[in-house]
Coordinates of C-alpha atoms in Angstrom, one line a residue:
M1393 CA 0.0 -0.1 0.0
L1394 CA 1.1 3.6 -0.8
C1395 CA -1.2 5.6 1.4
R1396 CA -0.6 4.7 4.9
S1397 CA -2.3 7.4 6.7
C1398 CA -4.3 10.8 6.3
N1399 CA -5.0 13.2 9.0
L1400 CA -8.7 13.9 9.8
S1401 CA -8.4 17.7 8.6
T1402 CA -7.0 16.4 5.3
R1403 CA -9.7 14.0 4.9
A1404 CA -12.6 16.6 5.6
R1405 CA -10.9 18.8 3.0
L1406 CA -10.7 16.1 0.4
R1407 CA -14.5 15.3 1.0
Q1408 CA -15.5 19.0 0.8
T1409 CA -13.7 19.2 -2.4
L1410 CA -15.3 15.9 -3.8
V1411 CA -19.0 16.9 -3.0
N1412 CA -19.1 20.6 -4.2
S1413 CA -20.3 19.1 -7.6
R1414 CA -23.9 20.4 -8.5
P1415 CA -26.7 18.5 -10.4
F1416 CA -27.6 19.4 -13.8
T1417 CA -30.3 17.3 -14.7
S1418 CA -34.0 16.9 -14.8
S1419 CA -34.1 13.3 -16.2
L1420 CA -36.2 10.8 -14.4
R1421 CA -34.0 8.0 -12.3
R1422 CA -35.0 5.2 -14.3
H1423 CA -33.5 6.6 -17.5
G1424 CA -29.9 7.1 -17.6
Y1425 CA -26.9 8.0 -20.2
D1426 CA -27.4 4.9 -22.3
N1427 CA -30.6 6.3 -23.3
T1428 CA -29.0 9.1 -25.1
I1429 CA -27.5 6.6 -27.6
G1430 CA -30.0 7.4 -30.2
N1431 CA -28.9 11.2 -30.3
L1432 CA -25.9 10.3 -32.4
K1433 CA -27.8 9.6 -35.4
I1434 CA -27.5 12.9 -36.9
G1435 CA -28.9 13.7 -40.5
D1436 CA -30.0 16.9 -42.8
D1437 CA -32.6 17.6 -40.4
T1438 CA -30.1 18.2 -37.4
R1439 CA -30.1 21.8 -36.2
V1440 CA -26.5 22.8 -35.2
I1441 CA -25.3 25.7 -33.1
F1442 CA -21.4 26.2 -32.4
Q1443 CA -20.4 27.4 -28.8
G1444 CA -17.2 29.8 -29.4
F1445 CA -19.1 30.7 -32.8
T1446 CA -17.4 34.0 -33.5
G1447 CA -13.9 32.5 -33.1
K1448 CA -11.5 32.2 -36.1
Q1449 CA -11.6 28.1 -36.0
A1450 CA -15.4 28.1 -35.6
T1451 CA -15.9 30.6 -38.4
A1452 CA -13.8 28.7 -41.0
N1453 CA -15.4 25.6 -39.9
A1454 CA -18.8 26.6 -40.0
Q1455 CA -18.6 28.4 -43.5
E1456 CA -17.3 25.1 -44.8
S1457 CA -19.9 23.1 -43.2
I1458 CA -22.7 25.3 -44.1
A1459 CA -21.5 25.3 -47.9
W1460 CA -21.4 21.3 -47.7
G1461 CA -25.0 21.3 -46.4
T1462 CA -24.9 21.3 -42.5
N1463 CA -27.9 22.9 -41.0
I1464 CA -26.0 25.3 -38.7
V1465 CA -28.7 27.7 -37.1
G1466 CA -26.5 30.0 -35.1
G1467 CA -24.0 29.9 -32.4
V1468 CA -23.0 31.2 -29.0
R1469 CA -20.8 33.7 -27.7
P1470 CA -20.8 34.4 -23.8
G1471 CA -22.4 37.8 -23.0
K1472 CA -22.9 38.9 -26.7
T1473 CA -26.0 39.0 -28.7
G1474 CA -26.0 39.8 -32.6
E1475 CA -25.2 38.3 -36.0
H1476 CA -22.4 36.2 -37.7
L1477 CA -22.3 34.6 -41.0
G1478 CA -25.9 35.9 -41.3
L1479 CA -26.8 33.7 -38.2
P1480 CA -27.7 34.6 -34.7
V1481 CA -25.5 34.8 -31.9
L1482 CA -26.9 34.5 -28.4
P1483 CA -25.1 34.9 -25.1
T1484 CA -26.0 31.4 -23.4
V1485 CA -26.7 28.1 -24.7
R1486 CA -29.9 28.0 -22.7
K1487 CA -31.0 31.0 -24.7
A1488 CA -29.8 29.3 -28.0
M1489 CA -32.1 26.2 -26.8
E1490 CA -34.9 28.5 -26.3
E1491 CA -34.7 30.4 -29.7
L1492 CA -33.1 28.1 -31.9
K1493 CA -34.1 24.6 -30.7
P1494 CA -30.8 22.8 -31.9
H1495 CA -30.3 19.2 -31.7
A1496 CA -26.4 19.4 -31.5
T1497 CA -23.8 21.9 -30.5
G1498 CA -19.9 21.8 -31.7
I1499 CA -17.7 23.0 -28.9
Y1500 CA -15.0 25.3 -30.7
V1501 CA -13.2 26.7 -27.6
A1502 CA -10.0 26.3 -26.1
A1503 CA -9.2 23.3 -23.7
H1504 CA -9.2 25.5 -20.5
Q1505 CA -12.7 26.7 -21.7
A1506 CA -14.2 23.5 -23.0
T1507 CA -15.3 22.1 -19.4
A1508 CA -17.4 25.0 -18.9
A1509 CA -18.8 25.0 -22.3
I1510 CA -19.7 21.4 -22.1
E1511 CA -21.3 21.5 -18.6
E1512 CA -23.3 24.5 -19.9
A1513 CA -24.4 22.5 -22.9
I1514 CA -25.5 19.4 -20.5
E1515 CA -27.3 21.8 -18.1
A1516 CA -29.1 23.3 -21.2
E1517 CA -29.8 19.7 -22.0
V1518 CA -28.5 19.9 -25.9
P1519 CA -29.3 16.4 -27.1
L1520 CA -25.8 16.0 -28.8
I1521 CA -22.6 17.7 -27.5
V1522 CA -19.5 17.4 -29.5
A1523 CA -15.9 18.3 -28.2
V1524 CA -13.1 18.4 -30.4
A1525 CA -10.4 20.0 -28.0
E1526 CA -7.5 18.2 -26.8
H1527 CA -5.6 18.5 -23.5
I1528 CA -8.8 18.9 -21.5
P1529 CA -7.8 17.9 -17.9
L1530 CA -8.7 14.3 -16.7
H1531 CA -10.1 15.8 -13.7
D1532 CA -12.3 18.1 -15.8
I1533 CA -13.5 14.9 -17.8
L1534 CA -14.2 12.7 -15.0
R1535 CA -16.4 15.6 -13.5
I1536 CA -18.0 15.8 -16.9
H1537 CA -18.9 12.2 -17.0
S1538 CA -20.1 11.9 -13.5
I1539 CA -22.4 14.6 -14.3
L1540 CA -23.5 12.9 -17.7
Q1541 CA -24.2 9.3 -15.9
T1542 CA -27.0 11.3 -13.7
Q1543 CA -29.1 12.5 -16.7
S1544 CA -30.5 11.1 -19.8
K1545 CA -30.7 14.0 -22.3
S1546 CA -27.3 14.9 -23.6
R1547 CA -24.8 12.6 -25.2
L1548 CA -21.3 13.4 -25.6
V1549 CA -18.8 12.7 -28.6
G1550 CA -15.0 13.1 -27.9
A1551 CA -13.3 15.0 -26.4
N1552 CA -9.9 15.1 -28.4
A1553 CA -11.9 13.5 -31.3
P1554 CA -12.7 14.8 -34.9
G1555 CA -16.3 14.9 -34.3
I1556 CA -19.2 13.1 -36.0
I1557 CA -20.4 13.4 -39.7
S1558 CA -23.5 11.9 -41.6
A1559 CA -22.1 11.6 -45.2
I1560 CA -25.9 11.0 -46.3
G1561 CA -27.4 14.0 -44.4
K1562 CA -24.5 16.2 -45.2
C1563 CA -24.2 17.1 -41.6
R1564 CA -20.7 17.5 -40.0
I1565 CA -20.0 18.5 -36.5
G1566 CA -16.1 18.4 -36.4
F1567 CA -13.3 19.0 -38.7
Q1568 CA -13.1 16.0 -41.0
P1569 CA -11.9 16.4 -44.7
L1570 CA -14.9 16.7 -46.4
P1571 CA -13.8 16.1 -50.1
T1572 CA -12.7 12.2 -48.9
F1573 CA -16.3 11.6 -47.9
S1574 CA -19.2 10.4 -50.0
P1575 CA -22.8 9.4 -49.3
G1576 CA -23.4 5.6 -48.8
H1577 CA -23.9 2.8 -46.5
V1578 CA -20.7 1.8 -44.4
G1579 CA -20.6 2.9 -40.7
I1580 CA -17.1 4.0 -39.1
V1581 CA -16.1 4.5 -35.7
A1582 CA -12.6 5.0 -34.9
K1583 CA -10.1 6.2 -32.2
S1584 CA -7.8 7.9 -34.5
G1585 CA -9.0 10.6 -36.8
T1586 CA -6.2 10.2 -39.4
L1587 CA -6.7 6.7 -39.6
S1588 CA -10.8 7.0 -40.0
Y1589 CA -10.0 9.8 -43.2
E1590 CA -7.6 7.1 -44.9
A1591 CA -10.4 4.5 -44.4
V1592 CA -13.2 6.8 -45.8
A1593 CA -10.8 7.9 -48.9
S1594 CA -10.3 3.9 -49.5
L1595 CA -14.2 3.1 -49.5
T1596 CA -14.7 6.1 -51.6
R1597 CA -12.2 5.2 -54.3
A1598 CA -13.6 1.7 -53.9
G1599 CA -17.0 3.1 -54.7
L1600 CA -18.5 2.6 -51.1
G1601 CA -19.7 5.6 -49.6
Q1602 CA -20.2 6.1 -45.8
S1603 CA -23.6 6.6 -43.5
L1604 CA -22.2 7.7 -40.2
C1605 CA -18.6 8.3 -39.2
I1606 CA -18.1 8.6 -35.3
G1607 CA -14.8 9.9 -34.0
M1608 CA -14.6 8.2 -30.4
G1609 CA -11.5 10.3 -29.6
G1610 CA -8.2 9.4 -28.1
D1611 CA -8.8 10.7 -24.5
V1612 CA -8.5 8.2 -21.6
I1613 CA -12.3 8.4 -21.4
A1614 CA -14.5 8.8 -24.3
G1615 CA -18.1 10.4 -24.1
T1616 CA -19.0 7.7 -26.9
N1617 CA -17.1 4.2 -27.3
F1618 CA -16.9 1.6 -29.7
V1619 CA -19.9 -0.4 -28.1
D1620 CA -22.0 2.6 -28.2
A1621 CA -21.3 3.4 -32.0
L1622 CA -21.8 -0.5 -32.8
R1623 CA -25.4 -0.2 -31.0
V1624 CA -26.3 3.1 -33.5
F1625 CA -25.2 1.0 -36.4
E1626 CA -27.0 -2.3 -35.9
N1627 CA -30.2 -0.3 -35.9
D1628 CA -29.4 2.3 -38.6
S1629 CA -31.2 1.3 -41.9
D1630 CA -28.7 3.4 -43.6
T1631 CA -25.7 1.3 -42.6
E1632 CA -25.2 -2.1 -44.4
C1633 CA -21.4 -2.8 -42.9
I1634 CA -19.1 -1.4 -40.2
V1635 CA -15.5 -0.4 -39.8
L1636 CA -14.0 0.0 -36.4
I1637 CA -10.3 1.4 -35.9
G1638 CA -8.8 0.9 -32.4
E1639 CA -5.4 1.3 -31.0
V1640 CA -3.5 0.4 -27.8
G1641 CA -4.9 1.9 -24.4
G1642 CA -8.0 0.6 -22.4
T1643 CA -10.4 -2.5 -23.0
S1644 CA -12.9 -0.9 -25.5
E1645 CA -11.9 -3.3 -28.5
E1646 CA -12.1 -6.3 -26.4
E1647 CA -15.3 -5.1 -25.1
A1648 CA -16.4 -4.5 -28.6
A1649 CA -15.4 -7.9 -29.5
D1650 CA -17.7 -9.2 -26.7
W1651 CA -20.5 -7.1 -28.2
I1652 CA -20.2 -8.5 -31.6
R1653 CA -20.0 -12.0 -30.5
D1654 CA -23.5 -11.7 -28.9
Y1655 CA -24.6 -9.7 -31.9
K1656 CA -23.9 -12.5 -34.5
K1657 CA -25.5 -15.1 -31.9
R1658 CA -28.7 -13.0 -32.1
V1659 CA -29.0 -11.9 -35.5
Q1660 CA -29.3 -14.2 -38.6
N1661 CA -27.4 -12.2 -41.1
P1662 CA -25.3 -9.8 -39.2
K1663 CA -23.7 -6.6 -40.8
P1664 CA -20.3 -7.2 -42.0
I1665 CA -17.7 -5.7 -39.8
A1666 CA -14.0 -5.0 -40.9
A1667 CA -11.2 -3.4 -38.3
L1668 CA -7.9 -2.2 -37.9
I1669 CA -5.7 -2.0 -34.5
G1670 CA -2.9 0.7 -34.5
G1671 CA 0.2 0.1 -32.7
V1672 CA 0.8 -3.6 -33.3
C1673 CA 4.4 -3.0 -33.8
A1674 CA 4.8 0.0 -31.6
K1675 CA 7.7 -0.6 -29.1
P1676 CA 6.1 -1.2 -25.6
G1677 CA 6.2 1.6 -23.1
R1678 CA 6.9 4.2 -25.9
V1679 CA 4.9 7.3 -25.7
M1680 CA 2.4 7.6 -28.2
G1681 CA 0.4 10.7 -29.7
H1682 CA -3.1 10.2 -28.0
A1683 CA -3.7 10.9 -24.2
G1684 CA -5.1 7.5 -24.1
A1685 CA -3.0 5.3 -26.0
W1686 CA -1.4 3.6 -23.3
A1687 CA -2.0 0.1 -21.7
A1688 CA -2.3 0.2 -18.0
P1689 CA -0.8 -2.9 -16.1
G1690 CA -3.0 -6.1 -16.7
E1691 CA -4.6 -4.6 -20.0
G1692 CA -3.9 -6.1 -23.4
N1693 CA -1.6 -4.7 -26.1
S1694 CA -2.8 -4.2 -29.6
L1695 CA -1.9 -7.5 -30.8
T1696 CA -4.1 -9.1 -28.1
K1697 CA -6.9 -6.6 -29.1
W1698 CA -6.3 -7.9 -32.7
K1699 CA -7.0 -11.3 -31.8
A1700 CA -10.0 -10.6 -29.6
L1701 CA -11.8 -9.3 -32.8
E1702 CA -10.4 -11.7 -35.2
N1703 CA -11.6 -14.6 -33.0
V1704 CA -15.2 -13.3 -33.2
G1705 CA -15.1 -13.2 -37.0
V1706 CA -14.3 -9.6 -37.6
T1707 CA -12.4 -9.5 -40.9
M1708 CA -8.9 -7.7 -40.1
V1709 CA -7.0 -5.4 -42.1
D1710 CA -3.2 -4.3 -41.6
H1711 CA -3.7 -0.8 -43.7
P1712 CA -6.4 1.6 -43.8
A1713 CA -6.1 1.6 -47.6
K1714 CA -7.4 -2.2 -48.0
F1715 CA -10.7 -1.2 -46.4
G1716 CA -12.3 -0.5 -50.0
A1717 CA -11.3 -3.8 -51.3
T1718 CA -12.0 -5.8 -48.3
M1719 CA -15.4 -4.3 -47.6
K1720 CA -16.5 -5.2 -51.2
Q1721 CA -15.3 -8.8 -50.4
I1722 CA -17.1 -9.2 -47.0
L1723 CA -20.2 -7.8 -48.3
S1724 CA -20.6 -10.0 -51.4
S1725 CA -19.6 -12.9 -49.1
S1726 CA -22.8 -12.1 -47.0
G1727 CA -25.1 -12.2 -49.6
R1728 CA -25.6 -8.4 -49.9
D1729 CA -26.3 -6.8 -53.0
V1730 CA -22.9 -5.1 -53.5
K1731 CA -23.7 -3.4 -56.7
G1732 CA -26.9 -2.2 -55.5
I1733 CA -25.1 -0.5 -52.3
M1734 CA -22.3 0.9 -54.7
S1735 CA -25.0 2.6 -57.1
S1736 CA -27.1 4.1 -54.3
A1737 CA -23.9 6.1 -53.1
N1738 CA -23.0 9.1 -55.1
S1739 CA -19.5 7.9 -54.5
A1740 CA -16.1 9.6 -56.1
V1741 CA -14.9 6.2 -57.6
N1742 CA -12.2 8.1 -59.5
Q1743 CA -10.8 10.0 -56.5
K1744 CA -7.1 10.1 -56.5
R1745 CA -4.7 11.2 -54.0
G1746 CA -3.2 14.8 -54.3
Y1747 CA 0.6 15.5 -54.0
H1748 CA 2.3 18.5 -52.5
T1749 CA 5.1 19.9 -54.7
H1750 CA 8.4 19.6 -52.9
Q1751 CA 11.4 21.9 -53.0
T1752 CA 14.9 20.8 -51.6
R1753 CA 16.3 23.0 -49.3
P1754 CA 20.2 23.8 -48.9
Q1755 CA 22.0 21.8 -46.6
Q1756 CA 23.3 23.1 -43.3
N1757 CA 26.6 22.0 -42.2
T1758 CA 25.5 22.5 -38.5
P1759 CA 26.0 18.9 -36.8
L1760 CA 22.8 16.9 -35.9
A1761 CA 22.0 14.9 -33.0
S1762 CA 21.8 11.4 -33.3
S1763 CA 18.5 10.0 -35.1
F1764 CA 17.8 7.8 -31.8
A1765 CA 18.0 11.0 -29.7
A1766 CA 16.0 13.2 -32.1
S1767 CA 13.2 10.6 -32.4
E1768 CA 12.9 9.9 -28.7
P1769 CA 9.3 11.4 -27.7
K1770 CA 8.7 13.5 -24.7
R1771 CA 6.1 15.2 -22.8
S1772 CA 6.3 17.8 -20.3
L1773 CA 3.2 16.8 -18.9
H1774 CA 4.5 13.2 -17.5
L1775 CA 5.1 13.2 -13.8
Q1776 CA 8.2 11.2 -12.5
P1777 CA 7.5 9.0 -9.5
G1778 CA 9.1 11.4 -7.4
Q1779 CA 7.3 14.2 -8.4
S1780 CA 3.7 12.3 -7.7
A1781 CA 4.8 11.6 -4.1
D1782 CA 5.6 15.3 -3.6
L1783 CA 2.2 16.1 -4.6
L1784 CA 0.5 13.7 -2.0
Q1785 CA 2.4 15.8 0.6
D1786 CA 0.0 18.7 0.4
Y1787 CA -2.6 16.2 1.9
S1788 CA -0.1 15.0 4.7
I1789 CA -0.6 11.5 3.0
E1790 CA 2.8 9.3 4.1
I1791 CA 4.6 7.2 1.4
S1792 CA 6.0 3.7 2.2
P1793 CA 9.0 2.4 0.6
A1794 CA 8.9 -0.2 -2.0
P1795 CA 8.6 -3.7 -0.2
Q1796 CA 11.7 -5.8 -0.1
E1797 CA 11.8 -9.1 -2.2
G1798 CA 10.4 -12.4 -0.1
I1799 CA 7.9 -9.9 1.9
E1800 CA 4.6 -10.5 1.4
S1801 CA 2.7 -7.3 0.2
R1802 CA -0.6 -6.3 -1.3
L1803 CA -1.4 -3.9 -4.2
L1804 CA -4.0 -0.8 -3.5
A1805 CA -4.3 1.8 -6.3
I1806 CA -6.4 4.2 -7.6
T1807 CA -6.8 4.6 -11.6
I1808 CA -9.3 5.2 -14.3
D1809 CA -12.0 2.8 -15.4
R1810 CA -12.4 3.7 -18.9
T1811 CA -15.6 1.5 -19.3
A1812 CA -17.5 3.0 -16.2
R1813 CA -16.0 6.5 -17.1
S1814 CA -14.9 6.9 -13.2
P1815 CA -12.4 6.6 -10.9
C1816 CA -11.6 2.8 -9.8
I1817 CA -9.8 1.1 -7.0
I1818 CA -7.6 -1.8 -7.6
A1819 CA -7.3 -4.1 -4.8
S1820 CA -5.2 -7.6 -4.9
P1821 CA -4.0 -9.5 -2.1
T1822 CA -0.7 -10.3 -3.7
T1823 CA 1.8 -8.6 -5.7
K1824 CA 3.8 -11.7 -6.8
E1825 CA 4.3 -11.7 -10.6
G1826 CA 1.7 -13.4 -12.5
Q1827 CA -0.7 -13.3 -10.0
M1828 CA -1.2 -9.8 -9.0
Y1829 CA -3.6 -8.5 -11.8
Q1830 CA -5.2 -11.9 -12.1
R1831 CA -6.5 -11.6 -8.6
A1832 CA -7.1 -8.0 -8.7
L1833 CA -10.5 -6.5 -7.9
H1834 CA -11.9 -3.2 -9.7
I1835 CA -14.3 -1.1 -7.9
P1836 CA -15.4 1.7 -9.9
F1837 CA -16.5 4.8 -7.6
T1838 CA -18.5 8.1 -8.3
Y1839 CA -16.1 11.2 -9.2
G1840 CA -17.1 13.8 -6.8
I1841 CA -18.5 11.6 -4.0
G1842 CA -15.7 9.1 -3.5
P1843 CA -15.8 5.3 -2.5
T1844 CA -18.9 4.2 -0.3
E1845 CA -18.4 2.6 3.3
K1846 CA -19.7 -0.5 1.2
Q1847 CA -17.0 -0.2 -1.3
I1848 CA -14.0 0.3 1.3
T1849 CA -15.2 -2.7 3.0
R1850 CA -15.1 -4.8 -0.1
V1851 CA -11.9 -3.5 -0.7
L1852 CA -10.6 -4.9 2.9
E1853 CA -12.1 -8.1 2.0
Q1854 CA -10.1 -8.2 -1.1
L1855 CA -6.9 -7.4 0.5
H1856 CA -7.8 -10.1 3.5
L1857 CA -7.7 -7.1 5.9
D1858 CA -11.3 -7.7 7.0
A1859 CA -10.2 -9.5 10.3
A1860 CA -8.6 -6.3 11.4
P1861 CA -9.4 -4.9 14.8
P1862 CA -12.5 -2.7 14.8
A1863 CA -10.7 0.3 15.6
A1864 CA -8.5 -0.1 12.7
K1865 CA -11.4 -0.7 10.3
A1866 CA -13.1 2.4 11.6
A1867 CA -10.0 4.4 10.9
T1868 CA -9.7 3.4 7.5
V1869 CA -13.3 4.0 6.4
N1870 CA -13.4 7.5 7.9

């Protein structure tokens, strides 16, 4: 155990911090966040607003989306009323909901403003909230999800995601490259925006358009995950087949595999699914591009995700450019009318890649660092173990030294449960290699409230500490 003791005032201070979250929902208790999955089905009748509407990026994106056909009806700029791009600007999201009746909002503000913008949209009960910003603090995302879990009105896509786009309905809420998309019947869900664009381009060149493309995003916790998207595609009459693009980090791909196994059992002629998993050849422990692209201890790597999907009959590809030909093949094998699906899509079959001109610059004689040193990724936001321990000193938490070999020890840790979208306690009665995570118990708890007494008791039982003296138990719980 790392944490040995906290004084009473520290606990009180921590709990006071945790309980200061306010409710945002008018939803009935019997409904929950899962009831909002249907809000992902956007189309030509989807009314869209932008938060941060008058900003440079939002303006450029809105102009492009409107020209493509997206029904943007206005936007929000805090404290301001007026007009922008010939559309109304309102001071709050609640006012926009009253006057413009939007079905969706795109959050086009910087990361340090995104949390407040998302919470304002939840409070106003906007059905679909799309957050594209990267670097939103993890604790802010946990707070947002603790709010989302209490309501059944708003669905979140993102954060750190390219957004969501309906090629059939000409509705884009995000920054996807429009020239690659064509209306059709392939549903796509992806962690990586870039890989999804490559997949879309491959499908379009093959004559297969897209129905709905959902960007799951690369953060540790996603507002909409693979299983959520698969549930939408299953019941979407415009979607005939599905593309899934995952990567290292979390267990979303394994959960998708479990869902697909069940789906194939209960449906006579299931929609064909092809998938790609990024990072199969990545060096273990190497820092990747996305904030969530890391495997926690006990989680599988990209190869185990690949095998999990392959074992349930998903057709795997090793490059996004292969999706077009692969989809044609598996659609035909499933007995579906490939020619009919292709003819119903106004796809740019002759689409070709464009190339930038290249100009050779004069070589400089300055010495260069070794290629190994230059390629070594670094992040200033990473904490070293010593720094992490220093942060705990503010709460008078004592740090125990690592146990010596041969001494029986237990594991008690706090991490993130990506499926539950909440903090999680991990408790294992042993730290022996090969047994620690196999015997570990995961207990998610509500952010802003903390673990309940019942959950703490369950942790004590898992650690075989439930036989401790009553005074020790009481001190642990309190």
